[in-house]
CSV table of C-alpha atoms in Angstrom, one decimal:
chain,number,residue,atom,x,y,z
A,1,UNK,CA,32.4,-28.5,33.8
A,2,UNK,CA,35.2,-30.9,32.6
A,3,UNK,CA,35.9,-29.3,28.7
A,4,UNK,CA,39.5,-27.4,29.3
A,5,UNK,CA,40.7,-25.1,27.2
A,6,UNK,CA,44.0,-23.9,29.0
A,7,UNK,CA,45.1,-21.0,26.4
A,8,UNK,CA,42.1,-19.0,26.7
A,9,UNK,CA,43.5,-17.0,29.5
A,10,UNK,CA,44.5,-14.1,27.3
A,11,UNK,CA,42.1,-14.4,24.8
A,12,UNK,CA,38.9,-13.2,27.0
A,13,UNK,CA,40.3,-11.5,29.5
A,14,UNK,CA,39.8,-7.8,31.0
A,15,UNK,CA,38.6,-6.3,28.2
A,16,UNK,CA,38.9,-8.6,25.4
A,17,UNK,CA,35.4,-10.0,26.5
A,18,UNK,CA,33.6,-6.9,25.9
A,19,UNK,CA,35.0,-6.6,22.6
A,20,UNK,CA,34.5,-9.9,21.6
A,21,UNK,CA,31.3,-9.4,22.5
A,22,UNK,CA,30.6,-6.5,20.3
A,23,UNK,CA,32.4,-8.4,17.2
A,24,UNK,CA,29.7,-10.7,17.9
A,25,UNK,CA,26.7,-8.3,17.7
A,26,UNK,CA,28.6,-7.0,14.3
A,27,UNK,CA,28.8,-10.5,13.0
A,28,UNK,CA,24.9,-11.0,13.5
A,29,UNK,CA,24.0,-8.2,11.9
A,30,UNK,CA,26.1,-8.8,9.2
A,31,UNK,CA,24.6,-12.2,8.5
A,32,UNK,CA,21.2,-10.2,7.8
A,33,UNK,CA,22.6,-7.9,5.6
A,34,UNK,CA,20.0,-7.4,2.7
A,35,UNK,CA,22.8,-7.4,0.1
A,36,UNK,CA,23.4,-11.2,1.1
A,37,UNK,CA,19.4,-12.7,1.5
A,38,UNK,CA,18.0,-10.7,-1.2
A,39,UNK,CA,19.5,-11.1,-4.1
A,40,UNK,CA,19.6,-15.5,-3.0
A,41,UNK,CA,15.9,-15.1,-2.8
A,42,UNK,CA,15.0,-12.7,-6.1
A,43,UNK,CA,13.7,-15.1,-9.5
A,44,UNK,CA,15.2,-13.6,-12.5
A,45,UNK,CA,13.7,-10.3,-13.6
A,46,UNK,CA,10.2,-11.2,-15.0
A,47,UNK,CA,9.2,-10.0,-18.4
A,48,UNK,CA,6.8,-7.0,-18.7
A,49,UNK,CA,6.4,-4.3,-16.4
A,50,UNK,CA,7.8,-5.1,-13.0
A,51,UNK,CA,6.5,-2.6,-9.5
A,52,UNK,CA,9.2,-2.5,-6.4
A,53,UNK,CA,7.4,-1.2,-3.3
A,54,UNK,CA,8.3,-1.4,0.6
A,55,UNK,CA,8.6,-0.6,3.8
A,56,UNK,CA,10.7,-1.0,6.7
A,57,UNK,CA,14.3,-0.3,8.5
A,58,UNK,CA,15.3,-2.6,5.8
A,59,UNK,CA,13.5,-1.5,3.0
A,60,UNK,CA,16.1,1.1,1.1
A,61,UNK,CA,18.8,-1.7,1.6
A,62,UNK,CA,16.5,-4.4,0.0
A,63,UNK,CA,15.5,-2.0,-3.2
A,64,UNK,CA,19.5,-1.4,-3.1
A,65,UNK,CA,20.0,-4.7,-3.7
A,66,UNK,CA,17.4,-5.6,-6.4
A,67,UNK,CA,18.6,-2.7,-8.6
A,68,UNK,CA,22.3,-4.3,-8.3
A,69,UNK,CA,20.2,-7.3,-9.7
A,70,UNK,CA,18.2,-6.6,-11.3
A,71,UNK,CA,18.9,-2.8,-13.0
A,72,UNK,CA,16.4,0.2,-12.6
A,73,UNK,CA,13.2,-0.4,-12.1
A,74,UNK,CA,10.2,1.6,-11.4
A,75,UNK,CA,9.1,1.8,-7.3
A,76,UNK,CA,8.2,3.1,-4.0
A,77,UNK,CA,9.8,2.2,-0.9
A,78,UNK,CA,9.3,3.6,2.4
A,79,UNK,CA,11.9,3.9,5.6
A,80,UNK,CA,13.1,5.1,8.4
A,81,UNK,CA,14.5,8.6,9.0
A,82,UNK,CA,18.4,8.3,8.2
A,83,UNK,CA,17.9,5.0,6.8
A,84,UNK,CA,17.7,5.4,3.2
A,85,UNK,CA,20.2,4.0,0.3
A,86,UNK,CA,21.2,5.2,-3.6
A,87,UNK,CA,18.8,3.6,-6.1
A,88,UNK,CA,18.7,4.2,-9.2
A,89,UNK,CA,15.1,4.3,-9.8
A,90,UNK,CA,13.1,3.2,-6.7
A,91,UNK,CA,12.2,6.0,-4.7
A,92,UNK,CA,13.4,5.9,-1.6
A,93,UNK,CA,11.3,7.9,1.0
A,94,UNK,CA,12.0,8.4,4.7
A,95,UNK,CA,9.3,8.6,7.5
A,96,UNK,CA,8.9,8.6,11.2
A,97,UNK,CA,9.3,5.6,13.2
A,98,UNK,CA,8.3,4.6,16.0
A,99,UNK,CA,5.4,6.9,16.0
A,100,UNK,CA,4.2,7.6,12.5
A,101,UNK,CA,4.0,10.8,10.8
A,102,UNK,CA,2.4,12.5,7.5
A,103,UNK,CA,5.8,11.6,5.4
A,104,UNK,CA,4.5,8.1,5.8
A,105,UNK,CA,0.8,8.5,5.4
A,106,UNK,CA,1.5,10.8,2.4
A,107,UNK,CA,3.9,8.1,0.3
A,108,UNK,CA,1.6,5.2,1.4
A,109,UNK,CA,-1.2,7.2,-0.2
A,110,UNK,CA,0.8,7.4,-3.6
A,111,UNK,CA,2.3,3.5,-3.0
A,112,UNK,CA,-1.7,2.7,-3.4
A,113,UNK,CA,-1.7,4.7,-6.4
A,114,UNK,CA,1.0,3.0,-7.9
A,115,UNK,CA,-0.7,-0.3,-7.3
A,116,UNK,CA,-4.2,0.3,-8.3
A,117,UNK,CA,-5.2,-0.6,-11.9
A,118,UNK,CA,-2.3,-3.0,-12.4
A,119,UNK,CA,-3.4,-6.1,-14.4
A,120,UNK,CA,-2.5,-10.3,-14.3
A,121,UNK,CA,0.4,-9.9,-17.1
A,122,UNK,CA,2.1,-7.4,-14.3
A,123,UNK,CA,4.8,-8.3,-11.7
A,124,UNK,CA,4.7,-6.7,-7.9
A,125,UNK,CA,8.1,-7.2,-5.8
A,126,UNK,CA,7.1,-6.0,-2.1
A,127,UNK,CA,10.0,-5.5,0.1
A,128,UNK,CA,8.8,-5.4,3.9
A,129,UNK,CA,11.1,-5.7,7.1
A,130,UNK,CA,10.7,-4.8,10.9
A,131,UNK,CA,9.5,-1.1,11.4
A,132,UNK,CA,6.7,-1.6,8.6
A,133,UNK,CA,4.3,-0.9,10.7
A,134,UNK,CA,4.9,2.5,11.9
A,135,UNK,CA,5.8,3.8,8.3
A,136,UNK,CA,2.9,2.1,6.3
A,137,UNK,CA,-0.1,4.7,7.7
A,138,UNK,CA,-3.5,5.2,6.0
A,139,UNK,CA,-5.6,5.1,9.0
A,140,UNK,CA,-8.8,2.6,8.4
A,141,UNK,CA,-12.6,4.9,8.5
A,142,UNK,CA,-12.5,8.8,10.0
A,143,UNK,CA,-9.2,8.4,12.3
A,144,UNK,CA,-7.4,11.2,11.8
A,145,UNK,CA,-3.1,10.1,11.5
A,146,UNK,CA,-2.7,12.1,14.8
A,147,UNK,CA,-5.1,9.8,16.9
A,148,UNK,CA,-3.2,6.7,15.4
A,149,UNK,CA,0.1,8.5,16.7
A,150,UNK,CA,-1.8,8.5,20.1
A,151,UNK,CA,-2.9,5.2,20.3
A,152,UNK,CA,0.4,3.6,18.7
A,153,UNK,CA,2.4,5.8,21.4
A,154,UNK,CA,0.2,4.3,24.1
A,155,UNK,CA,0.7,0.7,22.9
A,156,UNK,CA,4.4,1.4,22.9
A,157,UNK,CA,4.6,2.9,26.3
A,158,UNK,CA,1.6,-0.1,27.6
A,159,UNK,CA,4.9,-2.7,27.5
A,160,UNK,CA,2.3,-4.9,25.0
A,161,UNK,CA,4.3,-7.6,22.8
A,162,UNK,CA,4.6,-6.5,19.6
A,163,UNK,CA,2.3,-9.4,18.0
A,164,UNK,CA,-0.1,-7.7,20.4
A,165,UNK,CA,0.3,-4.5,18.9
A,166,UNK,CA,0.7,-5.4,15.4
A,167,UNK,CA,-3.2,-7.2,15.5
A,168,UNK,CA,-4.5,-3.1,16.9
A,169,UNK,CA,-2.8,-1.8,14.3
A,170,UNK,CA,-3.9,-4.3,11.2
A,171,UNK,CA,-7.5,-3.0,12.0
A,172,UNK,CA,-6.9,0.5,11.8
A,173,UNK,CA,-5.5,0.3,9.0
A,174,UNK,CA,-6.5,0.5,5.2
A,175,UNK,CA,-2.7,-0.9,4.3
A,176,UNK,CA,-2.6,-3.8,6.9
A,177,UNK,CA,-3.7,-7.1,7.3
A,178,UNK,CA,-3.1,-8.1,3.7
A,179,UNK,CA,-4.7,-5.0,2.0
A,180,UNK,CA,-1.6,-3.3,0.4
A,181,UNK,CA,-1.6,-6.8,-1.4
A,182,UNK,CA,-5.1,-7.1,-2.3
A,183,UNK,CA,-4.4,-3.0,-3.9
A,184,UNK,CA,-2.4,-4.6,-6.7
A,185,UNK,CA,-4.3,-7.5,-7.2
A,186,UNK,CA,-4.7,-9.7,-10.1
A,187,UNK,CA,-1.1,-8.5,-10.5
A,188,UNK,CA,1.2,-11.6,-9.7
A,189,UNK,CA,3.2,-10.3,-5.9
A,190,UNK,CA,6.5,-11.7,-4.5
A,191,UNK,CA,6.8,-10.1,-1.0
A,192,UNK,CA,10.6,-11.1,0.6
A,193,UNK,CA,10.3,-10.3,4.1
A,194,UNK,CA,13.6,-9.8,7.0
A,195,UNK,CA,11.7,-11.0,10.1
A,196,UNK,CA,12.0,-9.0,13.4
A,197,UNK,CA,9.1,-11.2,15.4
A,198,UNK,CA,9.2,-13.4,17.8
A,199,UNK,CA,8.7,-16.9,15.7
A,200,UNK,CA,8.6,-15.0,11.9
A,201,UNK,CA,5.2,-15.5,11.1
A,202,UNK,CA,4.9,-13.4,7.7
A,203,UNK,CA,1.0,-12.1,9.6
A,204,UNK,CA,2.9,-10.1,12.0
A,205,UNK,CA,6.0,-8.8,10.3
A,206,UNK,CA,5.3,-4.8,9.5
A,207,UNK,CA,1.9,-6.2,10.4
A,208,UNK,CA,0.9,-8.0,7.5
A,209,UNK,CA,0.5,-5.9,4.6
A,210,UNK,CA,0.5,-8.6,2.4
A,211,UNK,CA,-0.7,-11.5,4.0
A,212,UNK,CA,-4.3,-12.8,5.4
A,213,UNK,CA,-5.0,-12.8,9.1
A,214,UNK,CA,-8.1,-14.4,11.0
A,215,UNK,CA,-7.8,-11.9,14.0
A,216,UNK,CA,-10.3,-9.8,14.7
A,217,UNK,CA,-11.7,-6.1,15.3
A,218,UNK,CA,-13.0,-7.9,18.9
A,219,UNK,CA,-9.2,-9.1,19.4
A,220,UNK,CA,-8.1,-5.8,18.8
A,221,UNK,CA,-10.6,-4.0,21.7
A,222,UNK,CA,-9.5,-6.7,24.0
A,223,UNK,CA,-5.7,-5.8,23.6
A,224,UNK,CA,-6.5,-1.8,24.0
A,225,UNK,CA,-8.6,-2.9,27.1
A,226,UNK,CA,-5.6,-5.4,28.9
A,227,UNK,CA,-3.7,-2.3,27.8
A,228,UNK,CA,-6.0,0.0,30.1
A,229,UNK,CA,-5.9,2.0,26.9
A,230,UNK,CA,-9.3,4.1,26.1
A,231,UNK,CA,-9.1,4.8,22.3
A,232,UNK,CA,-10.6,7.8,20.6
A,233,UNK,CA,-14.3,7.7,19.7
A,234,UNK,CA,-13.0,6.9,15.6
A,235,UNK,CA,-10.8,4.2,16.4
A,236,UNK,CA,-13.8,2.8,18.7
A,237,UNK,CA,-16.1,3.3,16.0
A,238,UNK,CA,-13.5,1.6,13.2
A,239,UNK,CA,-12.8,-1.4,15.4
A,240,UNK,CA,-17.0,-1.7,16.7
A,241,UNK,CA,-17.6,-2.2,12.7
A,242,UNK,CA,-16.4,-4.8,10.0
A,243,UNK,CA,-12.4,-4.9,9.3
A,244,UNK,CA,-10.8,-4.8,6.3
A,245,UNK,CA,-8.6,-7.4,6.9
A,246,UNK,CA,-8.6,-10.1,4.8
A,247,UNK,CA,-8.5,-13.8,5.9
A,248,UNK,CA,-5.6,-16.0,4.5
A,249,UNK,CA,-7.9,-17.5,1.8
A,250,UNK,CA,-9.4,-13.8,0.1
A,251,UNK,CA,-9.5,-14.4,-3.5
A,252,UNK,CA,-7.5,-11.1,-3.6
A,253,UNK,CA,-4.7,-12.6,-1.9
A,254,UNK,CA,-4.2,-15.6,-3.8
A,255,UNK,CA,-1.3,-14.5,-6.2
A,256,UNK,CA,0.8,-13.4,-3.5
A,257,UNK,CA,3.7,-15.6,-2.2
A,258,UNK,CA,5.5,-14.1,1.2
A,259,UNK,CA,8.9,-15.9,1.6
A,260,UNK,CA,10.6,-14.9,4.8
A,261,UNK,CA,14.4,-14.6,3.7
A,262,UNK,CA,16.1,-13.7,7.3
A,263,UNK,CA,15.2,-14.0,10.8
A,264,UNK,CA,16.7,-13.8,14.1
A,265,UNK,CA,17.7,-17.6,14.0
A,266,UNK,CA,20.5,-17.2,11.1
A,267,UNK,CA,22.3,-14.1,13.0
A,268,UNK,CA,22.5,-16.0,16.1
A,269,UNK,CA,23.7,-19.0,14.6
A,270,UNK,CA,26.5,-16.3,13.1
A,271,UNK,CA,27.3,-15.2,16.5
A,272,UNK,CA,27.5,-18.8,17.8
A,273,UNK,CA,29.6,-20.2,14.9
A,274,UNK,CA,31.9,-17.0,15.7
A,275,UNK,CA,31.7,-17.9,19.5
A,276,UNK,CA,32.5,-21.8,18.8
A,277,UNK,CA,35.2,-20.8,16.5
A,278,UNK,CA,37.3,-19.1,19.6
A,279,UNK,CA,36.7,-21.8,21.9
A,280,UNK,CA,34.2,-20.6,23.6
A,281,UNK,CA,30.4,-23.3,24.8
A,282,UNK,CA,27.6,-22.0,23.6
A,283,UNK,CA,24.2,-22.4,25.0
A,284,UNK,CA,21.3,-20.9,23.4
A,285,UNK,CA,18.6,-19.7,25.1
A,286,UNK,CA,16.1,-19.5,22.3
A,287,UNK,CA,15.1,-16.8,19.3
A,288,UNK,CA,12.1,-15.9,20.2
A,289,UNK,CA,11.9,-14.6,23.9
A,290,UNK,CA,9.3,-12.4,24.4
A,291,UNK,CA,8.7,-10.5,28.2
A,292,UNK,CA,9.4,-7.5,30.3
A,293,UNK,CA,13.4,-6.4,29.3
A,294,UNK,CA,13.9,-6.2,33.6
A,295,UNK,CA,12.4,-9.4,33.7
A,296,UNK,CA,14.3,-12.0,31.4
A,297,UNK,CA,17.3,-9.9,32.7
A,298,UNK,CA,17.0,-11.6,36.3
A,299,UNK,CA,16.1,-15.1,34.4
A,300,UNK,CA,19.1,-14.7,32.8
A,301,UNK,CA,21.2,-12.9,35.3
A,302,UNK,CA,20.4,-16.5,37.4
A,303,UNK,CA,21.6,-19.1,34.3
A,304,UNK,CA,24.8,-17.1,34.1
A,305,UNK,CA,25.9,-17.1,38.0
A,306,UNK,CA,24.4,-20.9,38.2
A,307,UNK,CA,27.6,-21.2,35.3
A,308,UNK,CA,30.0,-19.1,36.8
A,309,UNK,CA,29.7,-20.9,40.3
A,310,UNK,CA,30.4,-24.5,38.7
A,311,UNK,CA,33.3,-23.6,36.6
A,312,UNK,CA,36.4,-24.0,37.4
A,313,UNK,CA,39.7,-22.4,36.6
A,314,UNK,CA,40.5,-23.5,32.8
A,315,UNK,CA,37.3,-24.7,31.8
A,316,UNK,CA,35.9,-23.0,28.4
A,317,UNK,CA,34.2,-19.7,28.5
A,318,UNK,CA,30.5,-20.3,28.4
A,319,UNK,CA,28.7,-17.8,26.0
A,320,UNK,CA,24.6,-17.7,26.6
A,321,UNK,CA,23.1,-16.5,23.2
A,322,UNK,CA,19.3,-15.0,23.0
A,323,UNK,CA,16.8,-13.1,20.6
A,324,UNK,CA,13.6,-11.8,20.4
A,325,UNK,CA,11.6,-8.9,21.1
A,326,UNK,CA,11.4,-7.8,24.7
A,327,UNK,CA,9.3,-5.0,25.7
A,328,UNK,CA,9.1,-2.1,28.2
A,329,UNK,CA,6.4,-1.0,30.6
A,330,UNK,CA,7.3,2.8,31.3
A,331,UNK,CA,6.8,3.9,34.5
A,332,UNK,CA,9.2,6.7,34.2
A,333,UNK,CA,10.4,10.0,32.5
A,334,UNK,CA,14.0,8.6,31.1
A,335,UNK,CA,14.8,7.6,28.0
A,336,UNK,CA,15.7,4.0,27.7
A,337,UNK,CA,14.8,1.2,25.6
A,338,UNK,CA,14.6,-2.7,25.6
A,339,UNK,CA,18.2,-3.2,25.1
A,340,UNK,CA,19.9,-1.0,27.5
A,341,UNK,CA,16.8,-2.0,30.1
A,342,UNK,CA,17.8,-5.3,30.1
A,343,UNK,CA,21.4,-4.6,30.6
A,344,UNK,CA,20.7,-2.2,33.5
A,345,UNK,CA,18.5,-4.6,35.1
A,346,UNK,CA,20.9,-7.2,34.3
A,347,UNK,CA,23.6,-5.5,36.3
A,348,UNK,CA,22.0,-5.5,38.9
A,349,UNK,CA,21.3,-9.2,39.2
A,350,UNK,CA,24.7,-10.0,38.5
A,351,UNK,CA,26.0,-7.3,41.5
A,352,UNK,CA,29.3,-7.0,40.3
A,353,UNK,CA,30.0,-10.7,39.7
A,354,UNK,CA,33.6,-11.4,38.6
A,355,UNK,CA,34.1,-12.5,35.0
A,356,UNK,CA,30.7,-12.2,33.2
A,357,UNK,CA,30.4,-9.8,30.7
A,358,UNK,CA,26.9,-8.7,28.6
A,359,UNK,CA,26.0,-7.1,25.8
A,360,UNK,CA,22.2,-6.4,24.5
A,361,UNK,CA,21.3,-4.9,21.3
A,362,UNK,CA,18.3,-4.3,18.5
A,363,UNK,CA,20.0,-5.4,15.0
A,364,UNK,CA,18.4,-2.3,13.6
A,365,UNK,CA,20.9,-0.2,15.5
A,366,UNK,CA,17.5,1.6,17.9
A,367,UNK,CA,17.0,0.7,20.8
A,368,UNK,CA,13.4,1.8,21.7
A,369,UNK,CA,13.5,5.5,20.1
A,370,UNK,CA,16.6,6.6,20.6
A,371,UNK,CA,19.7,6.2,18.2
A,372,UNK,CA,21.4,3.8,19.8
A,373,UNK,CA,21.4,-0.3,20.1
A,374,UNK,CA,22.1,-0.8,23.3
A,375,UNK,CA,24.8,-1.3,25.7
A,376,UNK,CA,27.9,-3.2,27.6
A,377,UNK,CA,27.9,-5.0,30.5
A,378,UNK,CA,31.7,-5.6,32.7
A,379,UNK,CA,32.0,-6.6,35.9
A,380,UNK,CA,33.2,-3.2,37.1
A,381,UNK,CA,29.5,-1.6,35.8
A,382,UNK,CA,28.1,-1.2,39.0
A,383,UNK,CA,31.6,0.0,40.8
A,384,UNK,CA,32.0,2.6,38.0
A,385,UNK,CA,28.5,3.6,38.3
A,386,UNK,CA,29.1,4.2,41.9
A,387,UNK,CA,31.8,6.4,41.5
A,388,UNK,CA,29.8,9.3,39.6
A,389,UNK,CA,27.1,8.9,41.9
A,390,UNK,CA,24.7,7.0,39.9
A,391,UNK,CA,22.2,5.1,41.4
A,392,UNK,CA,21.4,1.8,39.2
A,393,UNK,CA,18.6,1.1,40.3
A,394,UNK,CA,16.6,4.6,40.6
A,395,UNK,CA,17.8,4.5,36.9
A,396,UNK,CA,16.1,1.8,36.2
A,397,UNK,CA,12.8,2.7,37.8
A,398,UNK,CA,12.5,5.7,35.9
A,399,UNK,CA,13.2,3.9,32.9
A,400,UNK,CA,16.7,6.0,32.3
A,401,UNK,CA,18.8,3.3,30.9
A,402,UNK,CA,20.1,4.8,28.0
A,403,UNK,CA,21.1,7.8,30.3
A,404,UNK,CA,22.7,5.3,32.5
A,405,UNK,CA,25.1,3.8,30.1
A,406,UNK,CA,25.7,7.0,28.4
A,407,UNK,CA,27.1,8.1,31.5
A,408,UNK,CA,29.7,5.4,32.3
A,409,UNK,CA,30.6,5.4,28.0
A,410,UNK,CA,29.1,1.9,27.8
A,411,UNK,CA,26.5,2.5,24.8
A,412,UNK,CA,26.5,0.6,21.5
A,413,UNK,CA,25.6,3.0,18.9
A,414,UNK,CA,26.4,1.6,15.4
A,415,UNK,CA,24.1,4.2,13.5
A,416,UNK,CA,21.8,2.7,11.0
A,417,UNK,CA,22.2,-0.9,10.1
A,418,UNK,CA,20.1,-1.1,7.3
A,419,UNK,CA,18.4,-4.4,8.3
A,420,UNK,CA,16.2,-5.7,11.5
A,421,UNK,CA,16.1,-9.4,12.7
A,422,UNK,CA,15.0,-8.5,16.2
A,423,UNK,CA,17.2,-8.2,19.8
A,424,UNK,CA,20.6,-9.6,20.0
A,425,UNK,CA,21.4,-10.5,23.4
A,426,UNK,CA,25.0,-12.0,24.4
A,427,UNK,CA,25.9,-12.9,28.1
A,428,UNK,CA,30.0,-14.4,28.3
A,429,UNK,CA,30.6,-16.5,31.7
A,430,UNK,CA,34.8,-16.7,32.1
A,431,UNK,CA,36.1,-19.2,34.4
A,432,UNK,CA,38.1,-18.4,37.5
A,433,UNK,CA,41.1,-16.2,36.5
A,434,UNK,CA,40.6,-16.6,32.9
């Protein structure tokens, strides 16, 4: 590598990196702060009655931010537990996520209500980000909500991608798909979304509620059976019969516009102008990576020492930058989550190597279900790990990883975020004795 940079010596070193690292995940987040997309993306406040509803991590933040512009207005809005935000006259109501529960079923039932019987001189604003899907529940023909929370628990622990999961859980639903649209229609809809999947397609974000989608109930049975899931005999019976998903081109959708207004792309091009600000190369892997956590670890783990062995002394730190959604098969009884399994996994790839430091974190500040994003990787991990008597990679087999980090102090727990844009991944490659 010939680009020098001979003053960087103190900047990155020890543990400088790590932090730098974190100011990194702080700055991504930051970029997809509701209070800065949403109100760029509002029109002013039509004329005539005007409906907020919602759902997502990022949901109470969004309504937060159209009542700054937009003064009270009448709504529903539906988030995650902890995650909710002053309005002045949305309602705000928290439910279960990742597994739903009746708090979500019950204010999705009156968000219907609030939409039926609304005419073409009325205005709909729909506020949907990541974690829609688990808090938008009105299960589709006789399933009951505690067989969707089996078979949503079972695509969770199946390691399925998310767009995967998201097509199962459009056809069992009554909400998904496009239907929570097609409840308000002829009313005119604007639906802002915050993208947390892998390429932002509006079809998969919270699954859809507002936009058309050509899958099928067949593509849905297919997913359950790579899965090696067997579903209950109502959600065979709802996905053997006709779906109520609509296609893109229902007449019942055609007054909706869905505008995605952040996605993982912006908050790593935060974190890289950060990075390139300090002096630091950045190479970015892509926004989109999809795969098993353990997996695009090692891929990564490689790229990093393949850096680290050509570098020499003075050259620029190297940051590699990466988003997406990776995903978990679990195997064992821990408690861990994409994040923290990456960095574990990572680690280990990396076996102590000097000067490459890692961070890995979900922008929603939950790292699979617990409370935390994720965690920090040094070049001492392993050594430190060691000296309690862990062992890495039994850890990691039994799918303990936040357990792991929360031993050696390493966990990245922000609390709630109040936006989603996916996994933030951040790997730092210092030069020789810098």
């Amino acid at each position: 590598m010939t680009a020098r940079s001979d003053d960087m010596t103190g900047t990155w070193a020890g543990g400088n990196a790590a932090a730098f690292l974190r100011g990194l995940f702080d700055a991504a987040v930051a970029a997809a702060d509701p209070m800065l997309c949403v109100p760029a993306a509002l029109p002013p406040r039509p004329a005539g009655r005007v409906v907020v509803i919602g759902a997502g991590k990022a949901s109470a933040r969004m309504a937060e931010a159209v009542e700054r512009a937009w003064g009270p207005v009448e709504g529903l809005v539906i988030t995650r537990y902890g995650y909710g935000r002053p309005t002045r006259k949305i309602e705000i109501v928290e439910a279960a996520h990742p597994v739903p529960d009746a708090a979500g079923r019950d204010a999705t039932a009156r968000m219907l209500g609030l939409l039926g019987g609304l005419g073409p001189e009325e205005f709909v604003l729909a506020l949907i980000s990541g974690g829609g899907s688990a808090l938008l529940v009105q299960p589709a023909g006789a399933i009951t909500l505690a067989e969707k929370q089996a078979v949503n628990a079972a695509l969770l622990a199946s390691g399925a991608p998310i767009l995967a999961m998201n097509t199962v859980r459009k056809h069992l639903s009554r909400v998904k798909g496009g239907q929570l649209a097609a409840a308000a229609y002829p009313a005119r809809m604007l639906a802002l979304m915050i993208s947390d999947v892998p390429g932002d397609d509006p079809a998969f974000i919270a699954s859809g509620p507002t936009v058309g989608d050509h899958t099928t109930p067949a593509d849905a049975r297919a997913i359950l059976a790579r899965c090696a899931i067997t579903p209950p005999a109502s959600v065979a019976a709802v996905l053997g019969g006709p779906t109520g998903v609509l296609p893109p081109e229902a007449p019942a959708l055609s007054k909706v516009e869905n505008r995605v207004i952040a996605a993982p792309a912006q908050s790593l091009d935060a974190a890289r102008a950060t990075a390139e600000t300090a002096g630091a190369r950045v190479e970015l892997l892509g926004d989109a990576i999809e795969g098993e956590a353990r997996e695009v670890a090692m891929a990564q783990a490689r790229r990093a020492l393949d850096i680290s062995a050509a570098m020499a002394k003075g050259d620029r730190p190297v940051l590699l930058l990466s988003g997406g959604e990776c995903t978990v098969t679990r195997r064992g009884d821990g408690v861990g989550g994409p994040n923290a399994e990456f960095c574990l996994s990572l680690a280990l790839a990396l076996n102590g190597a000097a000067g490459i430091f890692a961070i890995a974190c979900d922008t929603d500040g939950v790292d699979g279900a617990a409370d935390v994003a994720g965690a920090v990787v040094t070049p001492d991990t392993l050594a430190r790990a060691a000296a309690l008597g862990l062992d890495p990679q039994a850890e990691l087999e039994r799918n303990h990883s936040h357990g792991f980090f929360a031993a050696l102090g390493d966990q990245v727990a922000p609390g709630p975020t109040l936006t989603n844009v996916n996994d933030f991944r951040a790997i730092m490659i210092l030069p020789p004795d810098g």
